[in-house]
Amino acid sequence: MNNDYELNRHKKSDAVKWIVAFALIAVLLIGMSASIILAANNGKDNPSGKDESTEETIADATDDEIYPMPRAMSFTANTLAAALAEGQTVDVKIKAIVSPYDAANQFVDYSVAWGSAPEHGDEPVTDYVTVTPDSDGSATATVSCKQAFGADKIVVTVTTRDGGFTANCTVSFIGMASGMSVTSSAVTPVSDDNRGTYYQLGTSRTYTFDVNLDNAFHEVGSKNLTVSVGGVGSLYFGKTYTDSMSGIARFQDMELRKLSAMADRFITSAAISGTTLTVQTGSKLVENYYSYYESDEYFTGSYTYDSYVYEDEFGLTVGDKISDDYEGKAKSNTAALPSCYFTITVTDTVSGLSESLRLWLVSSVSGVRFEKSELSF
């Protein structure tokens, strides 16, 4: 009796397990079917459709390659100027990818329109960019840039004839510069046979320069300006000890240094804001330079460090040792100094253009007075 009861109980348990298993399988199948239906309907319920464009960005592609329709493309001023000079446009071939690949109706239509808030919106967009399919309904089309359109955006749209699915490509004009100059209305450059053309900047002063960028369309909308400071030439610097009683200075530890490694001591700041370059100069001339000085422990003399090795016309300066060749190094500096200069280089990383200024420091005016404060007639 008990055996029959246990057998029936196991049969009922097995039946319940099978029912639960079939129920779970049914739920999964229903979920998968719903997902397939939702995926198939994606785009039909959305007026804009599903964007099938790729993540790729095309920048100034001008060869014969056909590109899968990207989300963005751009034309540059330099390439467009070259094309217009030959009476041509800049063309890029794109191809819309209709999915699934075996869809019976692969026909599409292309259109072009201004993006949001365009400056050129009062003019026909086709005066600037056109899109021409290879044939009626063809998925392959040629996007042509006819003239510069500044910072505006133009949108190329492809729409499937079956289902109305869409994909968009945003077209930009990169108005990169094709020419650069750096000028100043406050200071005039000078020229000589050694430094060439350069600016004489006074010590402890601030100067501004204008960075001028241009291209064939006079529309430079894309730039990224950087600035660097350097130097040309090498000079001797060393340590001096000057005796307070005799006034005799002795040079030691003299070494040849590149001005490029010391430029920040003389051009203390160079920065760009917008298209304005601001330059600040240090307080010392190269030929008078030393980094700092201190008295000796007995206050009988003083040390200077990083001093320019100069020729002393009064004969009060010598080398600490005969082997130091103070006179030879001082004469070397005198000969090299007229050809030395500092540089400030402005670079536009977008176009790759750069412009360098040559600079040299001269003494600034620090005051004015009359030799006599009274006049009598």
CSV table of C-alpha atoms in Angstrom, one decimal:
chain,number,residue,atom,x,y,z
A,1,MET,CA,0.0,0.0,0.0
A,2,ASN,CA,2.7,2.4,1.0
A,3,ASN,CA,4.7,1.5,-2.1
A,4,ASP,CA,1.7,2.3,-4.4
A,5,TYR,CA,1.3,5.6,-2.6
A,6,GLU,CA,5.0,6.6,-3.0
A,7,LEU,CA,4.9,5.6,-6.7
A,8,ASN,CA,1.8,7.8,-7.3
A,9,ARG,CA,3.5,10.7,-5.4
A,10,HIS,CA,6.6,10.6,-7.6
A,11,LYS,CA,4.6,10.4,-10.8
A,12,LYS,CA,2.6,13.6,-9.8
A,13,SER,CA,5.9,15.4,-8.8
A,14,ASP,CA,7.5,14.5,-12.2
A,15,ALA,CA,4.4,15.8,-14.0
A,16,VAL,CA,4.5,19.1,-12.2
A,17,LYS,CA,8.2,19.5,-13.1
A,18,TRP,CA,7.5,19.0,-16.8
A,19,ILE,CA,4.6,21.4,-16.7
A,20,VAL,CA,6.9,24.1,-15.1
A,21,ALA,CA,9.6,23.5,-17.7
A,22,PHE,CA,7.3,23.8,-20.6
A,23,ALA,CA,5.9,27.0,-19.2
A,24,LEU,CA,9.3,28.5,-18.9
A,25,ILE,CA,10.2,27.6,-22.4
A,26,ALA,CA,7.0,29.1,-23.7
A,27,VAL,CA,7.7,32.4,-21.9
A,28,LEU,CA,11.2,32.5,-23.4
A,29,LEU,CA,9.9,31.9,-26.9
A,30,ILE,CA,7.2,34.6,-26.5
A,31,GLY,CA,9.9,37.1,-25.3
A,32,MET,CA,12.2,36.3,-28.2
A,33,SER,CA,9.3,36.7,-30.7
A,34,ALA,CA,8.4,40.1,-29.1
A,35,SER,CA,12.1,41.2,-29.5
A,36,ILE,CA,12.1,40.2,-33.1
A,37,ILE,CA,8.9,42.1,-33.8
A,38,LEU,CA,10.2,45.2,-32.0
A,39,ALA,CA,13.5,45.1,-33.9
A,40,ALA,CA,11.7,44.8,-37.2
A,41,ASN,CA,9.4,47.7,-36.4
A,42,ASN,CA,12.2,50.0,-35.2
A,43,GLY,CA,12.1,53.1,-37.5
A,44,LYS,CA,8.6,52.6,-38.7
A,45,ASP,CA,7.2,53.9,-35.4
A,46,ASN,CA,9.9,56.6,-35.3
A,47,PRO,CA,9.3,59.3,-37.9
A,48,SER,CA,13.0,59.8,-38.4
A,49,GLY,CA,13.6,56.0,-38.9
A,50,LYS,CA,16.6,54.1,-37.7
A,51,ASP,CA,20.0,55.7,-38.4
A,52,GLU,CA,22.0,53.2,-40.3
A,53,SER,CA,25.1,55.4,-40.9
A,54,THR,CA,28.5,54.2,-39.7
A,55,GLU,CA,30.5,55.8,-36.9
A,56,GLU,CA,33.3,56.7,-39.3
A,57,THR,CA,34.3,60.3,-40.0
A,58,ILE,CA,35.6,61.3,-43.4
A,59,ALA,CA,38.0,64.3,-43.5
A,60,ASP,CA,38.6,65.7,-47.0
A,61,ALA,CA,38.6,62.4,-48.8
A,62,THR,CA,39.2,63.3,-52.5
A,63,ASP,CA,40.2,60.0,-54.0
A,64,ASP,CA,38.1,57.5,-56.0
A,65,GLU,CA,37.2,55.4,-53.0
A,66,ILE,CA,33.6,54.8,-52.1
A,67,TYR,CA,33.0,55.2,-48.4
A,68,PRO,CA,30.2,53.6,-46.4
A,69,MET,CA,28.0,56.5,-45.4
A,70,PRO,CA,29.5,58.1,-42.3
A,71,ARG,CA,28.0,60.1,-39.5
A,72,ALA,CA,30.2,63.0,-40.4
A,73,MET,CA,32.5,64.3,-43.1
A,74,SER,CA,34.4,67.6,-43.6
A,75,PHE,CA,36.0,69.6,-46.3
A,76,THR,CA,39.0,71.8,-45.8
A,77,ALA,CA,39.8,75.3,-47.1
A,78,ASN,CA,43.1,74.3,-48.7
A,79,THR,CA,41.7,71.4,-50.7
A,80,LEU,CA,38.6,73.4,-51.8
A,81,ALA,CA,40.7,76.4,-52.8
A,82,ALA,CA,42.9,74.1,-55.0
A,83,ALA,CA,39.8,72.5,-56.6
A,84,LEU,CA,38.1,75.9,-57.3
A,85,ALA,CA,41.3,77.2,-58.9
A,86,GLU,CA,40.9,74.4,-61.5
A,87,GLY,CA,37.2,75.2,-61.9
A,88,GLN,CA,36.2,72.0,-60.0
A,89,THR,CA,34.5,71.0,-56.8
A,90,VAL,CA,35.7,68.7,-54.0
A,91,ASP,CA,33.9,65.3,-54.3
A,92,VAL,CA,33.4,62.4,-52.0
A,93,LYS,CA,31.7,59.1,-52.9
A,94,ILE,CA,29.5,57.6,-50.2
A,95,LYS,CA,27.3,54.5,-50.2
A,96,ALA,CA,24.3,53.9,-48.0
A,97,ILE,CA,24.1,50.4,-46.5
A,98,VAL,CA,20.5,49.0,-46.6
A,99,SER,CA,19.8,46.2,-44.2
A,100,PRO,CA,19.2,43.4,-44.3
A,101,TYR,CA,21.5,42.9,-47.2
A,102,ASP,CA,19.0,40.7,-49.0
A,103,ALA,CA,16.1,43.2,-48.8
A,104,ALA,CA,14.1,43.0,-52.0
A,105,ASN,CA,13.9,46.8,-52.4
A,106,GLN,CA,17.4,48.4,-52.1
A,107,PHE,CA,16.3,51.8,-53.6
A,108,VAL,CA,17.0,55.0,-51.6
A,109,ASP,CA,16.6,58.7,-52.0
A,110,TYR,CA,19.2,61.4,-51.0
A,111,SER,CA,18.5,64.9,-49.8
A,112,VAL,CA,20.5,67.8,-48.4
A,113,ALA,CA,19.5,70.5,-45.9
A,114,TRP,CA,21.0,73.1,-43.6
A,115,GLY,CA,21.7,72.2,-40.0
A,116,SER,CA,20.3,74.2,-37.1
A,117,ALA,CA,20.7,78.0,-37.0
A,118,PRO,CA,22.8,78.4,-40.1
A,119,GLU,CA,24.4,81.8,-41.0
A,120,HIS,CA,23.9,81.1,-44.7
A,121,GLY,CA,20.4,79.8,-44.2
A,122,ASP,CA,18.9,82.4,-46.5
A,123,GLU,CA,20.8,80.9,-49.4
A,124,PRO,CA,20.0,77.6,-51.1
A,125,VAL,CA,22.0,74.8,-49.5
A,126,THR,CA,22.8,73.5,-52.9
A,127,ASP,CA,24.9,76.6,-53.6
A,128,TYR,CA,27.3,75.0,-51.1
A,129,VAL,CA,26.9,71.3,-51.0
A,130,THR,CA,25.1,68.9,-53.4
A,131,VAL,CA,24.5,65.2,-53.3
A,132,THR,CA,24.0,63.3,-56.6
A,133,PRO,CA,23.1,59.6,-56.8
A,134,ASP,CA,24.8,57.5,-59.4
A,135,SER,CA,21.4,56.7,-60.8
A,136,ASP,CA,17.7,56.9,-59.7
A,137,GLY,CA,17.4,55.1,-56.4
A,138,SER,CA,21.1,54.2,-56.3
A,139,ALA,CA,22.6,53.7,-52.8
A,140,THR,CA,25.9,55.3,-54.1
A,141,ALA,CA,26.1,59.0,-54.4
A,142,THR,CA,28.6,61.9,-54.8
A,143,VAL,CA,28.7,64.6,-52.2
A,144,SER,CA,30.2,67.8,-53.7
A,145,CYS,CA,31.4,70.9,-51.9
A,146,LYS,CA,31.1,73.9,-54.1
A,147,GLN,CA,32.2,76.8,-51.8
A,148,ALA,CA,33.0,77.5,-48.2
A,149,PHE,CA,30.2,77.7,-45.7
A,150,GLY,CA,31.9,78.8,-42.5
A,151,ALA,CA,30.8,77.3,-39.2
A,152,ASP,CA,27.5,76.1,-40.5
A,153,LYS,CA,26.5,72.4,-40.7
A,154,ILE,CA,24.9,70.7,-43.7
A,155,VAL,CA,23.0,67.5,-43.3
A,156,VAL,CA,22.9,64.8,-46.0
A,157,THR,CA,20.0,62.4,-45.5
A,158,VAL,CA,19.3,59.1,-47.2
A,159,THR,CA,15.9,57.5,-47.0
A,160,THR,CA,14.9,54.0,-48.0
A,161,ARG,CA,11.9,53.7,-50.3
A,162,ASP,CA,10.7,50.6,-48.5
A,163,GLY,CA,9.9,51.5,-44.9
A,164,GLY,CA,11.2,55.1,-44.9
A,165,PHE,CA,14.3,54.3,-42.8
A,166,THR,CA,16.8,57.2,-42.7
A,167,ALA,CA,20.4,57.8,-42.0
A,168,ASN,CA,22.1,61.2,-41.6
A,169,CYS,CA,25.6,62.5,-42.4
A,170,THR,CA,26.7,65.9,-41.0
A,171,VAL,CA,29.0,67.9,-43.4
A,172,SER,CA,31.4,70.5,-42.0
A,173,PHE,CA,33.7,73.0,-43.5
A,174,ILE,CA,37.1,73.2,-41.7
A,175,GLY,CA,38.3,76.7,-42.5
A,176,MET,CA,41.9,76.0,-41.7
A,177,ALA,CA,44.5,78.6,-42.4
A,178,SER,CA,46.8,78.6,-45.4
A,179,GLY,CA,48.8,81.6,-44.3
A,180,MET,CA,50.0,83.0,-41.0
A,181,SER,CA,51.8,86.2,-39.9
A,182,VAL,CA,52.7,87.6,-36.5
A,183,THR,CA,52.8,91.4,-36.3
A,184,SER,CA,52.8,94.2,-33.7
A,185,SER,CA,51.7,97.8,-34.0
A,186,ALA,CA,53.6,98.7,-30.8
A,187,VAL,CA,57.1,97.8,-31.9
A,188,THR,CA,58.9,97.9,-35.2
A,189,PRO,CA,61.3,95.2,-36.2
A,190,VAL,CA,64.9,96.1,-37.1
A,191,SER,CA,67.5,94.3,-39.3
A,192,ASP,CA,71.2,93.6,-39.4
A,193,ASP,CA,73.6,91.2,-41.0
A,194,ASN,CA,73.9,89.0,-38.0
A,195,ARG,CA,70.4,88.5,-36.5
A,196,GLY,CA,68.5,89.2,-39.7
A,197,THR,CA,65.1,90.8,-39.0
A,198,TYR,CA,64.2,90.9,-35.3
A,199,TYR,CA,62.5,92.8,-32.5
A,200,GLN,CA,64.3,94.8,-29.9
A,201,LEU,CA,62.3,94.4,-26.6
A,202,GLY,CA,63.0,96.5,-23.6
A,203,THR,CA,63.7,94.8,-20.2
A,204,SER,CA,60.8,94.4,-17.7
A,205,ARG,CA,58.2,95.2,-20.3
A,206,THR,CA,55.0,93.6,-21.7
A,207,TYR,CA,54.4,93.5,-25.5
A,208,THR,CA,51.5,92.3,-27.5
A,209,PHE,CA,51.5,90.8,-31.1
A,210,ASP,CA,48.7,90.0,-33.4
A,211,VAL,CA,48.5,86.5,-34.9
A,212,ASN,CA,47.0,86.8,-38.4
A,213,LEU,CA,45.5,83.7,-40.0
A,214,ASP,CA,44.0,83.6,-43.5
A,215,ASN,CA,43.0,81.4,-46.4
A,216,ALA,CA,41.6,81.8,-49.9
A,217,PHE,CA,38.1,82.3,-48.5
A,218,HIS,CA,39.1,84.7,-45.7
A,219,GLU,CA,37.2,82.3,-43.3
A,220,VAL,CA,39.4,80.7,-40.7
A,221,GLY,CA,37.0,78.9,-38.5
A,222,SER,CA,39.3,76.1,-37.2
A,223,LYS,CA,42.5,76.9,-35.3
A,224,ASN,CA,44.5,75.8,-32.3
A,225,LEU,CA,47.4,78.1,-31.5
A,226,THR,CA,50.3,77.1,-29.3
A,227,VAL,CA,53.5,79.1,-28.4
A,228,SER,CA,57.0,78.0,-27.5
A,229,VAL,CA,60.1,80.0,-26.5
A,230,GLY,CA,63.7,79.1,-27.6
A,231,GLY,CA,67.0,80.6,-28.4
A,232,VAL,CA,69.8,80.5,-31.0
A,233,GLY,CA,73.5,80.6,-30.1
A,234,SER,CA,75.8,79.6,-27.2
A,235,LEU,CA,77.7,81.8,-24.7
A,236,TYR,CA,80.0,81.3,-21.8
A,237,PHE,CA,78.7,81.8,-18.2
A,238,GLY,CA,80.4,81.3,-14.9
A,239,LYS,CA,80.9,82.1,-11.3
A,240,THR,CA,82.8,85.2,-10.1
A,241,TYR,CA,84.3,86.3,-6.9
A,242,THR,CA,84.9,90.1,-6.6
A,243,ASP,CA,87.2,91.4,-3.9
A,244,SER,CA,85.7,94.4,-2.1
A,245,MET,CA,89.1,96.1,-1.5
A,246,SER,CA,90.8,95.8,-4.9
A,247,GLY,CA,87.7,95.5,-7.1
A,248,ILE,CA,89.2,92.6,-9.0
A,249,ALA,CA,86.8,89.9,-10.1
A,250,ARG,CA,87.9,86.3,-10.8
A,251,PHE,CA,85.9,84.0,-13.1
A,252,GLN,CA,85.7,80.3,-12.4
A,253,ASP,CA,83.6,77.3,-13.5
A,254,MET,CA,83.0,78.9,-16.9
A,255,GLU,CA,81.0,76.8,-19.3
A,256,LEU,CA,79.4,77.2,-22.7
A,257,ARG,CA,75.5,77.3,-22.5
A,258,LYS,CA,72.9,77.3,-25.1
A,259,LEU,CA,70.6,80.3,-25.0
A,260,SER,CA,67.6,77.9,-25.7
A,261,ALA,CA,68.2,76.4,-22.3
A,262,MET,CA,68.2,79.8,-20.6
A,263,ALA,CA,65.4,81.5,-22.7
A,264,ASP,CA,62.9,81.6,-19.9
A,265,ARG,CA,65.3,83.8,-17.8
A,266,PHE,CA,65.0,86.6,-20.4
A,267,ILE,CA,61.5,85.9,-22.0
A,268,THR,CA,59.7,85.3,-18.8
A,269,SER,CA,56.3,84.7,-20.3
A,270,ALA,CA,54.7,84.1,-23.7
A,271,ALA,CA,51.0,83.2,-23.9
A,272,ILE,CA,48.2,83.3,-26.5
A,273,SER,CA,44.6,84.3,-25.9
A,274,GLY,CA,42.5,84.2,-29.0
A,275,THR,CA,44.8,85.6,-31.6
A,276,THR,CA,46.8,87.9,-29.3
A,277,LEU,CA,50.3,86.9,-28.3
A,278,THR,CA,51.5,88.5,-25.0
A,279,VAL,CA,55.2,88.6,-24.2
A,280,GLN,CA,56.9,89.6,-21.0
A,281,THR,CA,60.6,90.3,-20.7
A,282,GLY,CA,63.0,89.8,-17.8
A,283,SER,CA,64.9,92.5,-15.9
A,284,LYS,CA,68.4,91.7,-17.1
A,285,LEU,CA,70.3,91.9,-20.4
A,286,VAL,CA,72.2,88.9,-21.6
A,287,GLU,CA,75.5,90.8,-21.5
A,288,ASN,CA,74.8,91.9,-17.8
A,289,TYR,CA,73.3,88.7,-16.7
A,290,TYR,CA,73.8,86.8,-13.4
A,291,SER,CA,71.2,84.7,-11.6
A,292,TYR,CA,72.1,85.9,-8.0
A,293,TYR,CA,74.9,87.1,-5.8
A,294,GLU,CA,75.9,86.8,-2.1
A,295,SER,CA,78.6,88.1,0.2
A,296,ASP,CA,81.3,85.8,1.4
A,297,GLU,CA,81.3,84.8,5.1
A,298,TYR,CA,83.8,87.6,6.0
A,299,PHE,CA,82.0,90.3,4.0
A,300,THR,CA,85.3,91.0,2.2
A,301,GLY,CA,83.9,90.2,-1.2
A,302,SER,CA,80.9,88.8,-3.1
A,303,TYR,CA,80.0,85.9,-5.4
A,304,THR,CA,77.8,86.1,-8.5
A,305,TYR,CA,76.5,83.0,-10.2
A,306,ASP,CA,75.7,82.2,-13.8
A,307,SER,CA,77.4,85.4,-14.8
A,308,TYR,CA,77.9,86.3,-18.5
A,309,VAL,CA,81.7,86.1,-19.2
A,310,TYR,CA,82.5,89.7,-20.4
A,311,GLU,CA,85.6,91.4,-21.6
A,312,ASP,CA,86.8,94.0,-19.1
A,313,GLU,CA,88.2,97.1,-20.7
A,314,PHE,CA,89.7,98.2,-17.4
A,315,GLY,CA,91.6,95.0,-16.7
A,316,LEU,CA,89.9,94.3,-13.4
A,317,THR,CA,88.7,90.8,-14.3
A,318,VAL,CA,90.7,87.7,-14.6
A,319,GLY,CA,90.4,84.0,-14.6
A,320,ASP,CA,90.7,82.2,-11.3
A,321,LYS,CA,93.4,80.0,-13.0
A,322,ILE,CA,95.5,80.5,-16.0
A,323,SER,CA,94.1,77.3,-17.4
A,324,ASP,CA,90.6,78.8,-17.3
A,325,ASP,CA,91.4,80.9,-20.3
A,326,TYR,CA,89.1,83.7,-19.2
A,327,GLU,CA,90.3,86.0,-21.9
A,328,GLY,CA,89.7,83.5,-24.7
A,329,LYS,CA,86.1,82.8,-23.4
A,330,ALA,CA,85.4,86.5,-23.0
A,331,LYS,CA,86.6,87.2,-26.6
A,332,SER,CA,84.5,84.3,-27.8
A,333,ASN,CA,81.4,85.8,-26.2
A,334,THR,CA,82.1,89.2,-27.7
A,335,ALA,CA,82.3,87.7,-31.2
A,336,ALA,CA,79.2,85.4,-30.8
A,337,LEU,CA,76.9,87.9,-29.0
A,338,PRO,CA,75.8,89.8,-32.1
A,339,SER,CA,74.5,86.6,-33.8
A,340,CYS,CA,72.5,85.4,-30.7
A,341,TYR,CA,68.8,85.9,-30.3
A,342,PHE,CA,65.7,84.4,-28.7
A,343,THR,CA,62.8,83.0,-30.6
A,344,ILE,CA,59.0,82.8,-30.0
A,345,THR,CA,57.3,80.3,-32.3
A,346,VAL,CA,53.5,80.4,-32.8
A,347,THR,CA,52.0,77.1,-34.3
A,348,ASP,CA,48.5,76.4,-35.5
A,349,THR,CA,48.2,72.7,-34.9
A,350,VAL,CA,45.1,72.5,-37.2
A,351,SER,CA,46.8,73.7,-40.4
A,352,GLY,CA,50.4,72.9,-39.3
A,353,LEU,CA,51.5,76.5,-40.0
A,354,SER,CA,54.0,78.2,-37.8
A,355,GLU,CA,55.7,81.6,-37.5
A,356,SER,CA,58.8,82.4,-35.5
A,357,LEU,CA,59.8,85.8,-34.2
A,358,ARG,CA,63.5,86.7,-33.4
A,359,LEU,CA,63.9,88.8,-30.3
A,360,TRP,CA,66.7,90.5,-28.4
A,361,LEU,CA,66.6,92.4,-25.1
A,362,VAL,CA,67.8,96.0,-24.8
A,363,SER,CA,67.7,98.4,-21.8
A,364,SER,CA,64.4,100.0,-21.1
A,365,VAL,CA,64.0,103.7,-20.2
A,366,SER,CA,63.8,103.9,-16.4
A,367,GLY,CA,63.3,107.6,-16.0
A,368,VAL,CA,64.0,111.2,-17.2
A,369,ARG,CA,65.3,114.4,-15.6
A,370,PHE,CA,66.8,117.8,-16.4
A,371,GLU,CA,70.4,118.3,-15.6
A,372,LYS,CA,69.4,121.7,-14.3
A,373,SER,CA,66.0,122.3,-12.7
A,374,GLU,CA,66.1,126.0,-13.2
A,375,LEU,CA,66.6,128.2,-16.2
A,376,SER,CA,67.4,131.9,-16.2
A,377,PHE,CA,67.1,134.4,-19.1
